[in-house]
Tab-separated table of C-alpha atoms and ligand atoms in Angstrom:
chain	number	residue	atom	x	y	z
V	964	UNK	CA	1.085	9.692	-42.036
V	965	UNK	CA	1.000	12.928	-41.292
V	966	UNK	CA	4.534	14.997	-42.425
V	967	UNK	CA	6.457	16.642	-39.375
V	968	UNK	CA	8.162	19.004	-42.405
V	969	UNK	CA	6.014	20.415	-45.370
V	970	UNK	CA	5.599	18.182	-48.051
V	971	UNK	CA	5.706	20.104	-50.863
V	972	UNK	CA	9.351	20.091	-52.686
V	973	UNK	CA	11.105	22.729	-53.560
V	974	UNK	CA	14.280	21.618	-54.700
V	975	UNK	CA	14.258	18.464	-57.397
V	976	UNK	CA	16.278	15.307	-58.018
V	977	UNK	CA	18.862	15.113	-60.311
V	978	UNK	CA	21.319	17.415	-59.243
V	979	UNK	CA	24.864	17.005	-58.691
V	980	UNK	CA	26.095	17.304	-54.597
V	981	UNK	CA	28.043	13.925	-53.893
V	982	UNK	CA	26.220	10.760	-51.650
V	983	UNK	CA	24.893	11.963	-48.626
V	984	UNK	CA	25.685	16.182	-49.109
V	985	UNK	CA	24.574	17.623	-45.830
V	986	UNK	CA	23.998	21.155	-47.469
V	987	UNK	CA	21.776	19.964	-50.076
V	988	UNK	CA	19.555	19.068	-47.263
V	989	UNK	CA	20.176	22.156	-45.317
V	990	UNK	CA	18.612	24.198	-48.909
V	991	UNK	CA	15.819	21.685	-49.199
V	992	UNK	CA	14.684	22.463	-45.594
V	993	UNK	CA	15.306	25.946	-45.789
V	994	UNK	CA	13.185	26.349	-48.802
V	995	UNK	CA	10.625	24.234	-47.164
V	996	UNK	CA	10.142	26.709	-44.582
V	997	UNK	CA	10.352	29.294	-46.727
V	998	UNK	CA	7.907	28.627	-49.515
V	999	UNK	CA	7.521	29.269	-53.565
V	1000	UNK	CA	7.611	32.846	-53.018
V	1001	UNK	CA	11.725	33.170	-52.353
V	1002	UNK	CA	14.185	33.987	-54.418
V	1003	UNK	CA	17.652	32.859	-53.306
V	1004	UNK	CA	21.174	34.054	-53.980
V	1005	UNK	CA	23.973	31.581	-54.104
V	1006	UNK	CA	27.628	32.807	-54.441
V	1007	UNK	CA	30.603	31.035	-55.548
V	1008	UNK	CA	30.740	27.679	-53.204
V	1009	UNK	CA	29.339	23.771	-53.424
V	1010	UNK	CA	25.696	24.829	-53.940
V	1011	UNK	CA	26.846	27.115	-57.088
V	1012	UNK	CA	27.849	23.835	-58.896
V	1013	UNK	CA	25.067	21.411	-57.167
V	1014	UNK	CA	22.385	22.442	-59.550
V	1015	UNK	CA	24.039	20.976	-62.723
V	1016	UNK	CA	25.493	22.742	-65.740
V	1017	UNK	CA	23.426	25.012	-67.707
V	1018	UNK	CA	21.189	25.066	-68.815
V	1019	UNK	CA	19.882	23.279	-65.688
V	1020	UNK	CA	18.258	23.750	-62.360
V	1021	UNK	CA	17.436	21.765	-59.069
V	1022	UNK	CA	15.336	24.756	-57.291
V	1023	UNK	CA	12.068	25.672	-58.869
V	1024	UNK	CA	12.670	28.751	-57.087
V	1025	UNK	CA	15.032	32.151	-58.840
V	1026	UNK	CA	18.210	31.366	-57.807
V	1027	UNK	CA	20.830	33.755	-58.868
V	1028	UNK	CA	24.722	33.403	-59.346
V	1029	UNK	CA	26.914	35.869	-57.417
V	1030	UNK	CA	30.687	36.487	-56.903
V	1031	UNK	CA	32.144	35.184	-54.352
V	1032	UNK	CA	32.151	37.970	-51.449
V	1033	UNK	CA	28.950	39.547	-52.660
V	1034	UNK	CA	26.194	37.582	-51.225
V	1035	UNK	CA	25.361	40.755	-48.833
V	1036	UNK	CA	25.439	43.019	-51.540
V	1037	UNK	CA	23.159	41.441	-54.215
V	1038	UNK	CA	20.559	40.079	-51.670
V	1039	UNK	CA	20.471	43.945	-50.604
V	1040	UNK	CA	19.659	44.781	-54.367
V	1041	UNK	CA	17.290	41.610	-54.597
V	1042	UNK	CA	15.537	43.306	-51.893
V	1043	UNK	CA	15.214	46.390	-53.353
V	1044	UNK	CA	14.251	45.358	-56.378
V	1045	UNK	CA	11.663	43.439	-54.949
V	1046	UNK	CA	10.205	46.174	-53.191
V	1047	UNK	CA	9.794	48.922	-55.968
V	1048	UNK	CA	7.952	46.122	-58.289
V	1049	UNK	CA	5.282	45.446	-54.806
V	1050	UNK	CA	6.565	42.015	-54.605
V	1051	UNK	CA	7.557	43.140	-50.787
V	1052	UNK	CA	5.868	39.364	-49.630
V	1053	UNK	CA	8.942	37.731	-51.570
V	1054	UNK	CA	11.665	36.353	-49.052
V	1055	UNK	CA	15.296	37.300	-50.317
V	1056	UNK	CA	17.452	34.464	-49.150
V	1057	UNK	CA	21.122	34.541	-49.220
V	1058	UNK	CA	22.470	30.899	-49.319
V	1059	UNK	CA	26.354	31.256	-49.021
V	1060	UNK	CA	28.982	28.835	-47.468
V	1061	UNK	CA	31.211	29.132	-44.593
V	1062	UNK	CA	34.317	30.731	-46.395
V	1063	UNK	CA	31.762	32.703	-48.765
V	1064	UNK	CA	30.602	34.031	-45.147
V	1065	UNK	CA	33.380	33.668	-42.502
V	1066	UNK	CA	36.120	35.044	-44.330
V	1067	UNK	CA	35.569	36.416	-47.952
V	1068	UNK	CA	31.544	37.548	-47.697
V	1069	UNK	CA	32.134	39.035	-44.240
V	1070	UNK	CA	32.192	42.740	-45.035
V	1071	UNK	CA	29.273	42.634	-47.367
V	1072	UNK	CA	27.388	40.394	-44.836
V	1073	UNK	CA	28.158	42.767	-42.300
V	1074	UNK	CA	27.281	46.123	-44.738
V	1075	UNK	CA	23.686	44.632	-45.278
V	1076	UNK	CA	22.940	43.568	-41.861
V	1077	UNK	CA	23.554	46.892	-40.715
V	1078	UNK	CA	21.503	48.787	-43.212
V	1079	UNK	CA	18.655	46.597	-41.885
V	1080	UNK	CA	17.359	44.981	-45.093
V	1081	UNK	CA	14.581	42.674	-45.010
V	1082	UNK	CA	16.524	39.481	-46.036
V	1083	UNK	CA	17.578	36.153	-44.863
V	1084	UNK	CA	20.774	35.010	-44.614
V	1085	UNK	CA	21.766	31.267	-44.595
V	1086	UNK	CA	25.456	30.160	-43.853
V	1087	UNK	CA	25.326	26.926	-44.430
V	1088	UNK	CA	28.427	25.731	-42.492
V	1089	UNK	CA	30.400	22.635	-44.119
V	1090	UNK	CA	33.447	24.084	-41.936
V	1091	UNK	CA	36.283	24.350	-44.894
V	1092	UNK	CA	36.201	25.524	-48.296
V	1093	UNK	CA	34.915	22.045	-49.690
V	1094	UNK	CA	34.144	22.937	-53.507
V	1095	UNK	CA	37.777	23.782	-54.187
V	1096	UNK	CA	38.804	20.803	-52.301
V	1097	UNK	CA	38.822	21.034	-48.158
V	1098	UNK	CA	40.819	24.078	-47.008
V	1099	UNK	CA	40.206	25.500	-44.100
V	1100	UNK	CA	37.858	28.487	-43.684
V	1101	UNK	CA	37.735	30.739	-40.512
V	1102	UNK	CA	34.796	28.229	-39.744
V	1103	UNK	CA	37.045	25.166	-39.322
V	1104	UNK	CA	36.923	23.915	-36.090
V	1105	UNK	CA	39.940	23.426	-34.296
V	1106	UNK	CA	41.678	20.539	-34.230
V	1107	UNK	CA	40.638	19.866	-38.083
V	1108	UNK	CA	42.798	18.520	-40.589
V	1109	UNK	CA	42.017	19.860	-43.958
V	1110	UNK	CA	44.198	20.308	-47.141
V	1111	UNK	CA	45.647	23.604	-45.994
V	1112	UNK	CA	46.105	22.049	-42.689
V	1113	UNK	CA	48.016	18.502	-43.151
V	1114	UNK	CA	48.548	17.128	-40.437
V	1115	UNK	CA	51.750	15.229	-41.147
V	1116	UNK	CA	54.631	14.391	-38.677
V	1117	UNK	CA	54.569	18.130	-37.380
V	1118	UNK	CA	50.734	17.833	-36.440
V	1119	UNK	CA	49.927	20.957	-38.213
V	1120	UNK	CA	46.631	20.698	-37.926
V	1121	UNK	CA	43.799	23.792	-37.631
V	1122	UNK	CA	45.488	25.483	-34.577
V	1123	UNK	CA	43.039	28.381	-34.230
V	1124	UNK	CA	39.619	27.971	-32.879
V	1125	UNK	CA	36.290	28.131	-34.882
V	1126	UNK	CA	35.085	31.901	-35.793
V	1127	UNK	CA	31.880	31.774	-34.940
V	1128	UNK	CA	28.975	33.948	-37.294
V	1129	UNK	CA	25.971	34.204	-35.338
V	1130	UNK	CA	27.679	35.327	-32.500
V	1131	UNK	CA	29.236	38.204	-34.582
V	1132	UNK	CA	26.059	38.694	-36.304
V	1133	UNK	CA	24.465	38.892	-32.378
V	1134	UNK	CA	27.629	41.269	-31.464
V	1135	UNK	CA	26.348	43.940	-34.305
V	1136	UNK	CA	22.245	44.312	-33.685
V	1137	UNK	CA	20.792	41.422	-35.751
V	1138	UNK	CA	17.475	41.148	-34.580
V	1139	UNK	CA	17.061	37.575	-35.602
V	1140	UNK	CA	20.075	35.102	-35.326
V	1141	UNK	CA	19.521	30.717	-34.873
V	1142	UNK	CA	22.042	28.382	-34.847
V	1143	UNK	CA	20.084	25.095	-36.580
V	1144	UNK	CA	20.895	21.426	-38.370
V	1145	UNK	CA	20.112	19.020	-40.778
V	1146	UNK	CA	19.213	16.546	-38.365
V	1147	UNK	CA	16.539	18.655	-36.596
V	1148	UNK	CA	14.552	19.726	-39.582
V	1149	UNK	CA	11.390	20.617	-37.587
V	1150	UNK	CA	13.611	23.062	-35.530
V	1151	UNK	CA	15.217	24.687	-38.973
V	1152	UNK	CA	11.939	25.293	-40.561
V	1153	UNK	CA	10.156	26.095	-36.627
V	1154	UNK	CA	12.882	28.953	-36.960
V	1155	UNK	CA	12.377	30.054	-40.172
V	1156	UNK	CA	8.839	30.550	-39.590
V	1157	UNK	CA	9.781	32.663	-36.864
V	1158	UNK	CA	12.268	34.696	-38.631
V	1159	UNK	CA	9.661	35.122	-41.174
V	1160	UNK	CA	7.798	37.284	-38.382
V	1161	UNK	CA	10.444	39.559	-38.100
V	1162	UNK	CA	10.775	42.610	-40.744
V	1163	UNK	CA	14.291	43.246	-40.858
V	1164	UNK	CA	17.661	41.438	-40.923
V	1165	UNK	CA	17.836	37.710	-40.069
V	1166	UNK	CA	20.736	35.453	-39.843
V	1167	UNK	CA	20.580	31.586	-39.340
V	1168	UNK	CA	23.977	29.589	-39.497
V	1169	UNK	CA	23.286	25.660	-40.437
V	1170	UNK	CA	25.636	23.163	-39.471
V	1171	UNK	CA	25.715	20.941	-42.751
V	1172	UNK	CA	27.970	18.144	-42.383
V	1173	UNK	CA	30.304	17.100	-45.596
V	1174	UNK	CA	31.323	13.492	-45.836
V	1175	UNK	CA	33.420	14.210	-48.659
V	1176	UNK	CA	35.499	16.955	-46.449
V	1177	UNK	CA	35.071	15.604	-43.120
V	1178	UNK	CA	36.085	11.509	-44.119
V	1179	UNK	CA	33.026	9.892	-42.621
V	1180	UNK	CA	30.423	7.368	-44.807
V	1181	UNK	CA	28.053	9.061	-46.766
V	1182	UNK	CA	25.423	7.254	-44.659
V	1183	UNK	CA	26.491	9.463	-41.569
V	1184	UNK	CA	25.429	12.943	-42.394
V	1185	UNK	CA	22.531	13.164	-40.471
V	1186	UNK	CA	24.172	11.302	-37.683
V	1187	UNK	CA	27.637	12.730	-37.364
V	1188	UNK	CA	24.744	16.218	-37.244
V	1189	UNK	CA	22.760	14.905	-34.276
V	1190	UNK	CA	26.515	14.216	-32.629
V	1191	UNK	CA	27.360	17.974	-33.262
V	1192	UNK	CA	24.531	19.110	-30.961
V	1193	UNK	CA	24.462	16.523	-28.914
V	1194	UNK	CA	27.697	16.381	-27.703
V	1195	UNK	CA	27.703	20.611	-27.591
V	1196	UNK	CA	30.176	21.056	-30.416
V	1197	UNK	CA	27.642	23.031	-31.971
V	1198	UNK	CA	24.739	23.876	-29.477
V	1199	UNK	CA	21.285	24.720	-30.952
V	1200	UNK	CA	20.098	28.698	-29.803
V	1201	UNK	CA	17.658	31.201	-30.928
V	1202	UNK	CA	18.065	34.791	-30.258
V	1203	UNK	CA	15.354	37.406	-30.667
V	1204	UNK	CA	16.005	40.991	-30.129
V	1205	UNK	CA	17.849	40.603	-26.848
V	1206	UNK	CA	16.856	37.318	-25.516
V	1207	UNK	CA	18.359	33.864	-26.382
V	1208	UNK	CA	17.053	30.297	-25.763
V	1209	UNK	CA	19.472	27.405	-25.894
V	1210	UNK	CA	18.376	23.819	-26.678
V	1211	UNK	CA	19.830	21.414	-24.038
V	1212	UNK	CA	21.084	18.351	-25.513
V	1213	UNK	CA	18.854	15.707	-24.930
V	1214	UNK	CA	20.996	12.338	-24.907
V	1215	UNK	CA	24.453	14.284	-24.480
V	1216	UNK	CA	27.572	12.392	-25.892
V	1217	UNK	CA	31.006	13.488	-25.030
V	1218	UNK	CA	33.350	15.471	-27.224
V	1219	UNK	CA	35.422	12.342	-28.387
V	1220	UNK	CA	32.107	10.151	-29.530
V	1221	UNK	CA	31.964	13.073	-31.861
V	1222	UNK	CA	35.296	13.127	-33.263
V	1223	UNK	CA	35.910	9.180	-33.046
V	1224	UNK	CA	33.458	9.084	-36.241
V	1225	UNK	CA	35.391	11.539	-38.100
V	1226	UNK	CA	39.023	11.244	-40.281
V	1227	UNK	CA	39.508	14.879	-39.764
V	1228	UNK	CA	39.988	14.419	-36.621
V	1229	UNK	CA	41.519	11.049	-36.277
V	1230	UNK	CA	45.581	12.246	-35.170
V	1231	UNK	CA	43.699	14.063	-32.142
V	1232	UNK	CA	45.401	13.096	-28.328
V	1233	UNK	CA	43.750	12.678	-25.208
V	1234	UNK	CA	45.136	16.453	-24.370
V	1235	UNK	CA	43.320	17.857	-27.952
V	1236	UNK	CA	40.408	16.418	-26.966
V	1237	UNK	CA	40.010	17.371	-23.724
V	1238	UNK	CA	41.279	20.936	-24.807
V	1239	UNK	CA	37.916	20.947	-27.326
V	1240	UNK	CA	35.580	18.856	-24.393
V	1241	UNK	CA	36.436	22.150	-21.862
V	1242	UNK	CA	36.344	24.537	-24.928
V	1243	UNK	CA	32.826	23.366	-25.450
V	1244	UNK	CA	31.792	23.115	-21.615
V	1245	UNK	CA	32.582	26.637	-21.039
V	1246	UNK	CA	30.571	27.691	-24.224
V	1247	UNK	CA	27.379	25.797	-23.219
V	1248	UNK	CA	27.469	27.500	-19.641
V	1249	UNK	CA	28.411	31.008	-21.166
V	1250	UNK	CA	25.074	30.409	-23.398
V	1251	UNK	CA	23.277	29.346	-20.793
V	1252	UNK	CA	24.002	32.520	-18.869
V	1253	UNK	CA	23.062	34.712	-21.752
V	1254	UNK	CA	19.548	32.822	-21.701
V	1255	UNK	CA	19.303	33.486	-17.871
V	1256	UNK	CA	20.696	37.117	-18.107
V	1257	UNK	CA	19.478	38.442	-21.508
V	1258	UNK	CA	21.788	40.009	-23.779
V	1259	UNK	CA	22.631	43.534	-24.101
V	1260	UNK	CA	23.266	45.151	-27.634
V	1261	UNK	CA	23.152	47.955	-29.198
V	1262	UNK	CA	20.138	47.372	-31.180
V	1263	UNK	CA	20.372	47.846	-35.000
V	1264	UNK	CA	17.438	50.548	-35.377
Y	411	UNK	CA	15.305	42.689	-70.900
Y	412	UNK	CA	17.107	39.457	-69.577
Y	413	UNK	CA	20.554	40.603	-68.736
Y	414	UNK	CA	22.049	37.539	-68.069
Y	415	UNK	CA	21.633	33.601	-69.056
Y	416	UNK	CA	18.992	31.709	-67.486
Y	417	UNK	CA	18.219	27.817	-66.437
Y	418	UNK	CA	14.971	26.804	-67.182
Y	419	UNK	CA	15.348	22.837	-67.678
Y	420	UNK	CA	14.437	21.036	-64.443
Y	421	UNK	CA	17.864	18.320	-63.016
Y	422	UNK	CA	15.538	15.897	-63.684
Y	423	UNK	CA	16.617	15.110	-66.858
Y	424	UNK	CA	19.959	14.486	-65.117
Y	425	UNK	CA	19.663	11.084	-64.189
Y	426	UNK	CA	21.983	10.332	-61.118
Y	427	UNK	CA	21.229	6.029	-61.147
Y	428	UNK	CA	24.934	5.683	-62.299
Y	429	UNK	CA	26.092	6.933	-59.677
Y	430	UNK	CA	25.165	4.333	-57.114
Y	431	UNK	CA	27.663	1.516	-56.234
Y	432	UNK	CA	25.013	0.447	-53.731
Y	433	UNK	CA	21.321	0.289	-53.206
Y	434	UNK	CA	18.936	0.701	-50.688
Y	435	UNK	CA	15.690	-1.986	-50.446
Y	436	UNK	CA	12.659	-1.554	-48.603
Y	437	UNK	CA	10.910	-4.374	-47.030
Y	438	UNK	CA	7.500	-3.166	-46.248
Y	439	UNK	CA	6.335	-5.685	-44.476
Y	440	UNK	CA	8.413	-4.082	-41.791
Y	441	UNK	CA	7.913	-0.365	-42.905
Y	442	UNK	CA	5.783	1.398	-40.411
Y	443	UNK	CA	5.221	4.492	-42.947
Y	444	UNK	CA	7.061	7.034	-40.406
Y	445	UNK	CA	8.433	8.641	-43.443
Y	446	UNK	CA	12.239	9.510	-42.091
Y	447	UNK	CA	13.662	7.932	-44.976
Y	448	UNK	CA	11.647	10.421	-47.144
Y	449	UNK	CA	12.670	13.907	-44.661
Y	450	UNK	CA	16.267	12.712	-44.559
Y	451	UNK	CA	17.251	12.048	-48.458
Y	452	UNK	CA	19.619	14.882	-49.666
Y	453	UNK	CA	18.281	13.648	-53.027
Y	454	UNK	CA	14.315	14.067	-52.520
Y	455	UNK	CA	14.170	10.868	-54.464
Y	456	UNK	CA	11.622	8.922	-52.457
Y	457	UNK	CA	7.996	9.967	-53.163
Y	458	UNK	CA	5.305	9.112	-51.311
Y	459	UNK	CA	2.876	6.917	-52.758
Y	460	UNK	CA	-1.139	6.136	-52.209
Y	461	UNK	CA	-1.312	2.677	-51.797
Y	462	UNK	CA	2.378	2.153	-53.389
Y	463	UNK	CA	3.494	-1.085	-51.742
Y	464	UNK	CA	1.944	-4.367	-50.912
Y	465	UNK	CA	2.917	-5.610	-47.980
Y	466	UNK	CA	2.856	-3.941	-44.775
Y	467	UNK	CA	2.990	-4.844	-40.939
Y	468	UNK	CA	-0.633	-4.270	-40.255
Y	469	UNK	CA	-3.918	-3.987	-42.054
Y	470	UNK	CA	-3.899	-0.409	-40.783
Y	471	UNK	CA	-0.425	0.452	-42.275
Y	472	UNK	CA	-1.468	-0.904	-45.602
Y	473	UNK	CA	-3.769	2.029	-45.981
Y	474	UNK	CA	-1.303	4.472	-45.808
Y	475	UNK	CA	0.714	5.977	-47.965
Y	476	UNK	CA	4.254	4.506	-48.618
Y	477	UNK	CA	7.244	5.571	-49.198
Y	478	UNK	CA	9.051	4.763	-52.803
Y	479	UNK	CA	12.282	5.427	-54.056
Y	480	UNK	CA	12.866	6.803	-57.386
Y	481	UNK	CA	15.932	4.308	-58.918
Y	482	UNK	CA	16.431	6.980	-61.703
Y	483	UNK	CA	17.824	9.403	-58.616
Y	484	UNK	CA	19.117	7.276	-56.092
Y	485	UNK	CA	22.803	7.836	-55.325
Y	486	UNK	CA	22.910	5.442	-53.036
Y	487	UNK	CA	24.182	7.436	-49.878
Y	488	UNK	CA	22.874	4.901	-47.061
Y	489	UNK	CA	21.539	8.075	-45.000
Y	490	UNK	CA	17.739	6.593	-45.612
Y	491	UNK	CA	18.715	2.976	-44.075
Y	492	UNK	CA	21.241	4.632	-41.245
Y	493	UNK	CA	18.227	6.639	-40.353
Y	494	UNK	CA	14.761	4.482	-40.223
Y	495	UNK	CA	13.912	3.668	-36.582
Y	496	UNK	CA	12.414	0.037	-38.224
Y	497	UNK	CA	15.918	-0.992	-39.709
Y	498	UNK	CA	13.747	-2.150	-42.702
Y	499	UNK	CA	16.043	-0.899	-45.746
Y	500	UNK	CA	18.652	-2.545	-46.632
Y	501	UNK	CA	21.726	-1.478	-48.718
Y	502	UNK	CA	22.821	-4.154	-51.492
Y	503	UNK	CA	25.406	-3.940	-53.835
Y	504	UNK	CA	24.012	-3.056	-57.284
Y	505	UNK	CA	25.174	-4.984	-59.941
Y	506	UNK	CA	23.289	-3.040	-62.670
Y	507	UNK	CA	26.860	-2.692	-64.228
Y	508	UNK	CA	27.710	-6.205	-64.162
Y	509	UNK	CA	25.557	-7.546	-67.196
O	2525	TPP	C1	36.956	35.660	-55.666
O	2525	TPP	C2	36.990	34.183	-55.775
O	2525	TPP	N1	37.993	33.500	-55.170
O	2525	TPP	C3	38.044	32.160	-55.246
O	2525	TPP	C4	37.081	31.468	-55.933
O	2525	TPP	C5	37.160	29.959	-56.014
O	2525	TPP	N2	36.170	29.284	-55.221
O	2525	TPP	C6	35.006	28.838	-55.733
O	2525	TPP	S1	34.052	28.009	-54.651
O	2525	TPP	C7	35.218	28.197	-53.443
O	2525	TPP	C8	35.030	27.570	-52.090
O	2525	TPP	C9	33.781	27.990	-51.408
O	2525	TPP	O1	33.836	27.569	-50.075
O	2525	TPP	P1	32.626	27.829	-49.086
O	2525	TPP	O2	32.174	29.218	-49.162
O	2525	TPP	O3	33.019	27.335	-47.748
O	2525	TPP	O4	31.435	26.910	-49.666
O	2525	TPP	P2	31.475	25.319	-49.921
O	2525	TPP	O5	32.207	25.104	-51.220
O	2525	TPP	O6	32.140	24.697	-48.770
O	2525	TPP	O7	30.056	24.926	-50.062
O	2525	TPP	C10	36.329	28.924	-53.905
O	2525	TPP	C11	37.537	29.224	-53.127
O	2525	TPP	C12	36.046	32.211	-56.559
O	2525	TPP	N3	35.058	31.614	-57.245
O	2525	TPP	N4	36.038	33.559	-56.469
O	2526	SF4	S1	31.949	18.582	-51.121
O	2526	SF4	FE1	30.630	18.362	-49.306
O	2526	SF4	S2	29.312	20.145	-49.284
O	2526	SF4	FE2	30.198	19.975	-51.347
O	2526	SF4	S3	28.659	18.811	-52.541
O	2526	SF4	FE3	30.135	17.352	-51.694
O	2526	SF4	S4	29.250	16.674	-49.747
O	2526	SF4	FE4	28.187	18.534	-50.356
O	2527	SF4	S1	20.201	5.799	-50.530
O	2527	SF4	FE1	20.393	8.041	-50.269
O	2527	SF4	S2	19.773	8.873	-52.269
O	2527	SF4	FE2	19.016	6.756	-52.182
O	2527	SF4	S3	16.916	6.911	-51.386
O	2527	SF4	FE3	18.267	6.517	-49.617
O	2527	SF4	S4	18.737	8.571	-48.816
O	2527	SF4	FE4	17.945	8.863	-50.937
């Protein structure tokens, strides 16, 4: 059979994400796309503790430790590093989750995106802070319940709506931003290869559903992923220096066929959901007008 | 000069078979060797394997290669059997504990 995703593994059994961990596929297919020659940078988050205790490890590429809000910082070094040694073909990959990017590794994110290093970044978005437990993260979605959001008689559920990354990362001169998921994994690695074209700063955010954190079977992942594009919850773009192309659902399902599957979302009313159905409506056709229009930044160099 | 500890023993040696309340069976006589079970496991515990299984549904499919799970992994999520466009694997309950 011929594979539709390289075949060669980068990341090994035996580690230590629960049944059916959506990010542990999301750094399997990155690395895939990537190759042997990457070192990755992980900070505090689920994928800091997936490997095992010491003295083991699950990638048999370098993957070093960082704290928490330093991801941008240390892949800057990384790359640096690299560079003076002449091991300039390496990719520098930071691999950080949605709180170590949304809310705590924002500045240093930002600080290394703007001084134009030649690095990856991966958010790999589980949408709460799951390896301390489920609180919400600037990357929540509305309408979430999660441990810092209970839900209770008041209905205090995630109020605000989800920050999202790669349009900030767009906002500020990235030339290279995706949106990608675990259930498309010949689109993630398609787009890594194309980022790989591009000397400079590139930013890909990963949808990477959590069973644990989001209450759904274990068995779901990959479906409750192919629901997030499909129903335009989290629409599937590219954007190279200026111009953005949007993947169209194919089979589109509505808003609530998404959230049915999902405890986090089960104390949602007809008016929530059609608040997040017109939420996400308006965001497809804004995206879709950036693709038609182009999109004017100030470009980063 | 190392500056700071490093990890050198593969998670292999960490086998996750305990884990597993349930297990996942393939019947290849169904298995068209489409290999989605293999892209989709968050464990990469199912190899792919020359000539690995015996039956298959054609003469054709028997020549390729197959996939195979590795037990010593296996978690037993259910994504590979929610996912395979065949509905060939099924998930059992795995009794290993029970003798
Ligand atoms: C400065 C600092 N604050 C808090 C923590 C505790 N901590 C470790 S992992 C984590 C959650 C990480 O969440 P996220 O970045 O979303 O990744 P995920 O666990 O969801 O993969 C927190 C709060 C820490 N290690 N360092
Ligand atoms: S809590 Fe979620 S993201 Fe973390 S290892 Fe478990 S399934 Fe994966
Ligand atoms: S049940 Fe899960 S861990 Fe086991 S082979 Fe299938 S996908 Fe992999």
């Amino acid at each position: 059979m011929p594979f539709s995703i390289p075949e060669e593994e980068l990341m090994e059994p035996g580690h230590t994400a629960c049944h059916g961990c959506g990010a542990t596929l999301a750094m399997r297919y990155v690395l895939k796309g990537m190759g042997e020659k990457t070192v990755v940078s992980v900070p505090a988050a689920c994928w800091a503790v997936i490997p095992g205790a010491m003295p083991n490890r699950t990638l048999k590429v370098p993957m070093v430790y960082t704290p928490f809000a330093a991801t941008g910082a240390v892949i800057s070094g990384l790359r640096g590093s690299l560079d003076i040694q002449g091991k300039s073909d390496y990719n520098v990959v930071g691999f950080a989750g949605d709180g170590g990017t949304a809310d705590i590794g924002l500045q240093s994110l930002s600080g290394a995106m703007e001084r134009g290093h030649n690095v990856f970044y991966i958010m790999y978005d589980n949408e709460a802070y799951m390896n301390t437990g489920v609180q919400r993260s600037g990357s929540t979605p509305f309408g979430a319940e999660t441990t810092t959001t209970p839900v209770g008689k008041e209905r205090n559920f995630k109020k605000q709506q989800k920050k999202i990354v790669a349009d900030l990362m767009i906002a500020q001169g990235v030339p290279y931003v995706a949106t990608a998921t675990i259930a498309y994994p010949e689109d993630l690695i398609r787009k890594i290869g194309n980022a790989k074209k591009i000397s400079g700063p590139k930013f890909i955010q990963i949808l990477a559903p959590c069973p644990t954190g989001w209450y759904y079977p274990p068995e779901k992942s990959v479906e409750v992923s192919r629901q997030a594009v499909q129903s335009g919850i989290f629409p599937l773009f590219e954007y190279i220096n200026g111009s953005i192309k949007v993947t169209k659902p194919s089979k589109p399902i509505s808003v609530r066929e998404y959230v049915s599957g999902q405890k986090r979302f089960a104390h949602l009313d007809d008016n929530d959901i059609e608040k997040i159905q017109n939420t996400v409506n308006k965001r497809m056709r804004y995206l879709l007008s950036m693709e038609k229009e182009g999109i004017f930044v100030l470009p980063a160099q | 000069m190392i500056m700071a500890p490093i990890a050198d023993v593969s998670s292999r040696v960490n086998h996750t078979d305990s884990w597993r309340i349930q297990k996942p069976i393939i019947d290849y006589s169904k298995c068209i060797r489409c290999m989605i079970c293999w892209k989709f496991c968050p464990d990469a515990c199912i190899d792919v394997v020359d000539g690995g299984a015996i039956a298959a549904p054609s003469e054709r499919t028997l020549k390729m290669e197959a996939p195979v799970i590795d037990m010593d992994y296996c978690k037993g999520c259910g994504i590979c059997a929610n996912e395979c466009p065949e509905k060939c694997i099924e998930m059992v309950l795995d009794e290993k504990g029970e003798d």
